[in-house]
Coordinates of C-alpha atoms in Angstrom, one line a residue:
M1121 CA -28.8 84.4 -78.9
S1122 CA -31.0 82.1 -76.9
D1123 CA -33.9 83.7 -75.0
T1124 CA -33.8 82.5 -71.4
Q1125 CA -37.5 83.4 -71.1
T1126 CA -38.6 80.7 -73.6
P1127 CA -40.6 78.0 -71.9
A1128 CA -38.3 75.1 -71.0
Y1129 CA -38.4 71.7 -72.8
T1130 CA -40.1 69.1 -70.6
G1131 CA -39.4 65.9 -72.6
P1132 CA -37.0 63.0 -71.7
Q1133 CA -33.3 63.6 -71.1
R1134 CA -31.2 62.2 -73.9
V1135 CA -27.5 62.2 -75.0
F1136 CA -26.4 62.5 -78.6
S1137 CA -22.9 62.4 -80.1
G1138 CA -21.3 61.4 -83.4
I1139 CA -17.9 60.7 -84.8
Q1140 CA -16.7 61.2 -88.4
P1141 CA -15.5 58.1 -90.3
T1142 CA -12.2 59.7 -91.4
G1143 CA -8.8 58.3 -90.4
N1144 CA -7.9 56.0 -87.5
L1145 CA -9.4 56.7 -84.1
H1146 CA -6.7 57.4 -81.5
L1147 CA -6.1 57.6 -77.8
G1148 CA -7.5 61.1 -77.7
N1149 CA -10.8 60.0 -79.3
Y1150 CA -11.0 57.2 -76.8
L1151 CA -10.3 59.2 -73.6
G1152 CA -12.2 62.3 -74.8
A1153 CA -15.2 60.6 -76.3
L1154 CA -15.5 56.8 -76.5
Q1155 CA -14.8 56.2 -72.8
K1156 CA -17.3 58.8 -71.9
F1157 CA -19.9 57.3 -74.2
T1158 CA -19.6 54.0 -72.4
R1159 CA -19.7 55.8 -69.0
L1160 CA -22.9 57.7 -69.9
Q1161 CA -24.5 54.5 -71.2
N1162 CA -23.7 52.6 -68.1
D1163 CA -24.9 55.4 -65.9
G1164 CA -28.3 54.9 -67.3
W1165 CA -28.5 57.8 -69.9
D1166 CA -30.7 57.3 -73.0
C1167 CA -27.9 57.5 -75.5
V1168 CA -27.9 57.9 -79.3
F1169 CA -24.5 57.5 -80.9
C1170 CA -23.9 58.1 -84.6
V1171 CA -21.2 57.6 -87.3
V1172 CA -21.6 60.9 -89.1
D1173 CA -20.9 59.8 -92.7
L1174 CA -22.8 62.8 -94.1
H1175 CA -20.3 65.1 -92.5
A1176 CA -17.4 63.1 -93.9
I1177 CA -18.3 64.0 -97.5
T1178 CA -18.0 67.8 -96.9
M1179 CA -14.2 67.4 -97.5
P1180 CA -12.4 65.4 -100.1
F1181 CA -12.9 61.6 -99.4
D1182 CA -12.4 58.2 -101.0
K1183 CA -15.9 56.9 -101.8
S1184 CA -14.5 53.3 -102.0
Q1185 CA -13.5 53.4 -98.4
L1186 CA -16.4 55.3 -96.8
A1187 CA -18.5 52.3 -95.9
N1188 CA -15.6 50.4 -94.4
Q1189 CA -14.5 53.5 -92.5
T1190 CA -18.0 53.7 -91.1
R1191 CA -17.8 50.1 -89.9
Q1192 CA -14.4 50.9 -88.3
I1193 CA -15.8 53.7 -86.2
A1194 CA -18.7 51.6 -85.2
A1195 CA -16.3 48.8 -84.3
A1196 CA -14.3 51.2 -82.1
M1197 CA -17.4 52.3 -80.3
M1198 CA -18.5 48.7 -79.7
A1199 CA -15.0 47.6 -78.6
S1200 CA -14.9 50.5 -76.2
G1201 CA -18.1 49.4 -74.5
V1202 CA -21.0 50.9 -76.4
E1203 CA -23.6 48.1 -76.5
P1204 CA -26.1 48.2 -79.3
G1205 CA -28.6 46.6 -77.0
K1206 CA -28.3 49.5 -74.5
S1207 CA -27.5 52.5 -76.8
V1208 CA -28.7 53.5 -80.3
L1209 CA -25.7 53.1 -82.6
F1210 CA -26.2 53.8 -86.3
A1211 CA -24.9 55.5 -89.5
Q1212 CA -26.1 59.0 -90.0
S1213 CA -27.0 58.6 -93.7
S1214 CA -29.4 55.7 -92.9
V1215 CA -31.8 58.1 -91.1
L1216 CA -33.3 60.7 -93.6
A1217 CA -34.5 63.0 -90.8
H1218 CA -31.0 64.4 -90.6
T1219 CA -31.0 65.9 -94.0
E1220 CA -34.7 66.9 -94.0
L1221 CA -34.4 68.7 -90.7
T1222 CA -31.2 70.4 -91.9
W1223 CA -33.2 72.1 -94.7
V1224 CA -35.8 73.3 -92.3
F1225 CA -33.0 74.7 -90.0
D1226 CA -31.3 76.3 -93.1
S1227 CA -34.4 78.5 -93.3
V1228 CA -34.1 79.3 -89.5
A1229 CA -30.4 79.9 -89.1
R1230 CA -28.9 83.1 -90.2
M1231 CA -25.8 83.7 -92.5
G1232 CA -24.2 85.9 -89.8
W1233 CA -24.3 83.0 -87.4
L1234 CA -22.5 80.6 -89.7
E1235 CA -20.0 83.2 -90.8
K1236 CA -18.7 83.4 -87.2
M1237 CA -17.9 79.6 -87.1
I1238 CA -14.2 79.3 -86.4
Q1239 CA -14.0 75.7 -87.6
F1240 CA -15.0 76.6 -91.1
K1241 CA -12.3 79.3 -91.3
E1242 CA -9.7 76.8 -90.1
K1243 CA -10.7 74.0 -92.5
S1244 CA -11.3 76.2 -95.5
G1245 CA -8.1 78.2 -95.0
K1246 CA -7.3 81.0 -97.4
D1247 CA -9.4 79.5 -100.2
A1248 CA -12.8 79.7 -98.5
E1249 CA -14.6 80.5 -101.8
R1250 CA -13.6 77.1 -103.2
A1251 CA -14.8 75.2 -100.1
S1252 CA -18.0 73.2 -100.4
V1253 CA -21.3 74.6 -99.3
G1254 CA -21.6 71.5 -97.2
L1255 CA -18.5 72.5 -95.2
F1256 CA -20.0 75.9 -94.6
N1257 CA -23.3 74.4 -93.6
Y1258 CA -21.8 71.7 -91.5
P1259 CA -22.9 73.3 -88.2
V1260 CA -26.6 73.3 -89.3
L1261 CA -26.4 69.6 -90.0
Q1262 CA -24.9 69.2 -86.6
A1263 CA -27.9 70.9 -85.1
A1264 CA -30.2 68.6 -87.0
D1265 CA -28.2 65.6 -85.8
I1266 CA -28.8 66.6 -82.2
L1267 CA -32.4 67.9 -82.4
A1268 CA -33.8 65.1 -84.6
Y1269 CA -33.7 63.1 -81.4
K1270 CA -34.5 66.1 -79.1
A1271 CA -31.2 65.4 -77.4
T1272 CA -30.8 67.4 -74.2
H1273 CA -27.1 66.8 -73.6
V1274 CA -24.1 66.5 -75.9
P1275 CA -20.6 65.4 -74.8
V1276 CA -18.3 68.0 -76.4
G1277 CA -14.7 69.2 -76.2
E1278 CA -14.0 72.9 -76.0
D1279 CA -13.5 73.1 -79.8
Q1280 CA -17.1 72.1 -80.3
R1281 CA -18.8 74.5 -77.9
Q1282 CA -19.4 77.1 -80.6
H1283 CA -21.3 74.6 -82.7
L1284 CA -23.4 73.5 -79.7
E1285 CA -24.2 77.1 -79.0
L1286 CA -25.4 77.5 -82.6
S1287 CA -27.6 74.4 -82.1
R1288 CA -29.1 76.1 -79.1
D1289 CA -29.8 79.3 -81.1
I1290 CA -31.4 77.3 -83.9
A1291 CA -33.6 75.4 -81.5
D1292 CA -34.7 78.6 -79.8
R1293 CA -35.3 80.4 -83.0
F1294 CA -37.4 77.6 -84.4
N1295 CA -39.5 77.4 -81.2
R1296 CA -40.1 81.2 -81.4
D1297 CA -40.6 81.6 -85.2
F1298 CA -43.1 78.8 -85.4
D1299 CA -44.9 79.5 -82.1
A1300 CA -43.9 76.1 -80.6
P1301 CA -42.5 77.0 -77.2
G1302 CA -40.4 74.2 -75.7
F1303 CA -40.7 72.0 -78.7
F1304 CA -37.0 71.6 -79.2
P1305 CA -34.7 71.5 -76.1
L1306 CA -31.7 73.8 -75.9
P1307 CA -29.0 71.1 -75.6
E1308 CA -26.4 71.4 -72.9
A1309 CA -22.7 70.5 -73.0
L1310 CA -21.3 67.5 -71.1
T1311 CA -17.6 68.3 -70.6
E1312 CA -16.7 66.8 -67.3
G1313 CA -14.1 64.0 -66.8
A1314 CA -10.4 63.4 -67.4
G1315 CA -8.9 63.1 -70.8
A1316 CA -11.1 65.7 -72.5
R1317 CA -8.1 67.1 -74.4
I1318 CA -5.2 64.8 -75.2
M1319 CA -2.3 66.4 -77.0
S1320 CA 0.1 65.2 -79.6
L1321 CA 3.0 63.0 -78.4
K1322 CA 5.3 65.2 -80.5
D1323 CA 4.0 68.6 -79.6
G1324 CA 2.2 69.2 -76.3
T1325 CA 0.7 72.4 -77.6
K1326 CA -1.3 70.7 -80.4
K1327 CA -4.3 68.4 -80.0
M1328 CA -3.7 64.7 -80.9
S1329 CA -5.2 64.5 -84.4
K1330 CA -6.1 61.8 -86.9
S1331 CA -4.9 64.0 -89.7
D1332 CA -1.4 64.7 -88.3
P1333 CA 1.1 63.3 -90.8
A1334 CA 3.4 62.3 -88.0
E1335 CA 2.4 58.8 -87.1
N1336 CA 4.3 58.9 -83.8
S1337 CA 2.2 61.9 -82.7
R1338 CA -0.7 59.6 -81.7
I1339 CA -1.6 56.2 -80.4
N1340 CA -4.1 54.6 -82.7
L1341 CA -6.7 52.2 -81.3
I1342 CA -5.6 49.6 -83.8
D1343 CA -1.9 49.8 -82.8
D1344 CA -0.5 46.6 -81.3
A1345 CA 1.2 46.5 -77.9
D1346 CA 4.7 46.9 -79.2
T1347 CA 3.7 50.0 -81.3
I1348 CA 2.0 51.6 -78.3
S1349 CA 4.9 51.0 -76.1
R1350 CA 7.4 52.4 -78.6
K1351 CA 5.4 55.5 -79.3
I1352 CA 5.2 56.4 -75.7
K1353 CA 8.8 55.7 -75.0
K1354 CA 9.7 58.0 -77.9
S1355 CA 7.3 60.7 -77.0
K1356 CA 8.7 64.2 -76.6
T1357 CA 9.4 65.5 -73.1
D1358 CA 12.0 68.2 -72.3
T1359 CA 15.4 68.9 -70.8
M1360 CA 14.1 70.7 -67.7
G1361 CA 14.7 67.8 -65.3
D1362 CA 12.8 64.9 -63.7
M1363 CA 9.1 64.7 -63.1
P1364 CA 7.8 67.5 -60.9
S1365 CA 6.3 66.7 -57.5
E1366 CA 3.6 69.4 -57.7
I1367 CA 1.1 70.7 -60.3
A1368 CA 2.9 74.1 -60.4
G1369 CA 6.0 72.2 -61.8
L1370 CA 4.0 71.3 -65.0
E1371 CA 3.8 75.0 -66.0
G1372 CA 5.7 75.6 -69.2
R1373 CA 6.2 71.9 -69.7
P1374 CA 3.3 71.0 -72.1
E1375 CA 4.6 67.6 -73.2
V1376 CA 5.2 66.5 -69.6
A1377 CA 1.7 67.8 -68.6
N1378 CA 0.2 65.8 -71.5
L1379 CA 1.8 62.5 -70.4
V1380 CA 0.8 63.1 -66.8
G1381 CA -2.8 63.7 -68.0
I1382 CA -2.8 60.6 -70.1
Y1383 CA -1.6 58.5 -67.2
G1384 CA -4.2 60.0 -65.0
A1385 CA -7.0 59.4 -67.5
L1386 CA -6.0 55.8 -68.0
A1387 CA -5.5 55.0 -64.3
G1388 CA -8.5 57.1 -63.0
L1389 CA -6.2 59.4 -61.0
T1390 CA -5.8 63.1 -60.7
D1391 CA -2.7 64.8 -61.9
E1392 CA -1.8 65.4 -58.3
Q1393 CA -2.0 61.7 -57.5
V1394 CA 0.2 60.9 -60.5
L1395 CA 2.8 63.4 -59.5
A1396 CA 2.7 62.1 -55.9
E1397 CA 3.8 58.7 -57.2
Y1398 CA 6.3 59.8 -59.8
G1399 CA 7.5 63.2 -58.7
G1400 CA 11.3 63.4 -58.6
K1401 CA 11.7 60.3 -60.8
G1402 CA 13.2 60.3 -64.3
F1403 CA 11.4 59.8 -67.5
G1404 CA 13.2 56.5 -67.8
T1405 CA 11.0 55.3 -65.0
F1406 CA 7.8 57.1 -65.8
K1407 CA 7.5 56.4 -69.6
P1408 CA 7.8 52.6 -69.3
A1409 CA 5.2 52.7 -66.5
L1410 CA 2.9 54.8 -68.7
A1411 CA 3.6 52.4 -71.7
D1412 CA 2.6 49.4 -69.6
L1413 CA -0.5 51.1 -68.4
A1414 CA -1.6 52.1 -71.9
V1415 CA -1.0 48.6 -73.3
D1416 CA -2.9 46.9 -70.4
H1417 CA -5.8 49.3 -70.9
L1418 CA -6.0 49.4 -74.7
A1419 CA -5.1 45.8 -75.6
P1420 CA -8.6 44.3 -74.9
I1421 CA -10.1 47.2 -77.0
T1422 CA -7.7 46.7 -79.9
T1423 CA -8.3 42.9 -79.8
R1424 CA -12.1 43.3 -79.9
M1425 CA -12.0 46.0 -82.5
R1426 CA -9.9 43.8 -84.8
E1427 CA -12.3 40.8 -84.2
L1428 CA -15.2 43.0 -85.3
M1429 CA -13.4 44.3 -88.3
D1430 CA -12.8 40.7 -89.3
N1431 CA -16.5 40.0 -89.0
P1432 CA -18.2 43.0 -90.8
D1433 CA -21.6 41.2 -90.8
E1434 CA -21.7 41.7 -87.0
I1435 CA -21.1 45.4 -87.4
D1436 CA -23.6 45.7 -90.2
A1437 CA -26.3 43.9 -88.1
A1438 CA -25.7 46.3 -85.2
L1439 CA -25.9 49.4 -87.5
R1440 CA -29.1 48.1 -89.1
Q1441 CA -30.7 47.6 -85.7
G1442 CA -29.5 51.0 -84.6
A1443 CA -31.0 52.6 -87.7
E1444 CA -34.4 51.1 -86.9
K1445 CA -34.2 52.5 -83.4
A1446 CA -33.0 55.9 -84.5
N1447 CA -35.8 56.2 -87.1
A1448 CA -38.3 55.2 -84.5
I1449 CA -37.2 58.3 -82.5
A1450 CA -36.6 60.7 -85.3
A1451 CA -39.6 60.0 -87.6
P1452 CA -42.3 61.2 -85.2
V1453 CA -40.2 64.3 -84.4
M1454 CA -40.0 65.1 -88.1
E1455 CA -43.7 64.6 -88.6
E1456 CA -44.4 67.1 -85.8
V1457 CA -41.9 69.5 -87.5
R1458 CA -43.8 69.3 -90.8
Q1459 CA -47.0 70.0 -89.1
I1460 CA -45.5 72.9 -87.1
V1461 CA -44.0 74.5 -90.2
G1462 CA -47.3 74.2 -92.0
F1463 CA -46.4 71.8 -94.8
W1464 CA -49.2 70.1 -96.7
R1465 CA -49.8 66.7 -95.2
P1466 CA -51.3 63.7 -97.1

């Protein structure tokens, strides 16, 4: 694990995060990631945001749709407030440093570290021997994604903490193995803020997911107002009575707790504040109010996202600009890595 005695990184503070171009982005992605990206950008952070298309090919995919799905994720980021003029926004495969640094890190990371990765076990299932090497190596590429930009902070959910810890271990091991103290930062997690974990509208014990076959389990960012309203009004609750007035009343009621959390995240309220307003009221009152709030909040994002998807040239121009900016950061880092490792240089 990371050695706390290693000299600290003293470079600039930078945020990195990426989203896979698979499936439609949904409310959970927006509240858990996209909204935070915009907040970090507007708070003055140096932000690098990436559509991680290299990660997308580690599982079966449709090559005819990959480029357009990449545009869709970029459109969602832009529609949510990520501005190419303020943040770096690009497609992962357009910056070669990601793959080159992955190979260097492959020689630093240890098999035992990767074998402990829970996400590989979940995605590969019982047939791990037939899974791609890329899926197994996914966390090393993630480390390269972050460290190619010497990012110091990564917005993550709880399910990504293990991968971030691996990135810290790889960075620390590289610094020590190659006698380069403080060269790479040990990136830290950014997890604060509401909406970090939005659950399925059909099962409050499962995270809202792009891959869930039940369409009514999630609110997609491309859903129109009527669809959003219908999905919320049909969302699962329970038969235990009206809305509770206190937090303790949410215990054992995961679906109700999820809806309260969604309302709070959209309105900028705590769960306590939501319950103070709706406690004792029936779902026939609360659900329509939540539906109206969600429509009001998401409608401008959906409209802008669809405008962008109808004008792919605008998205492509932003991604090209972002790739140039990303390369300008990563290329000097990679040149230093080559020198530190001892490769022959022309």
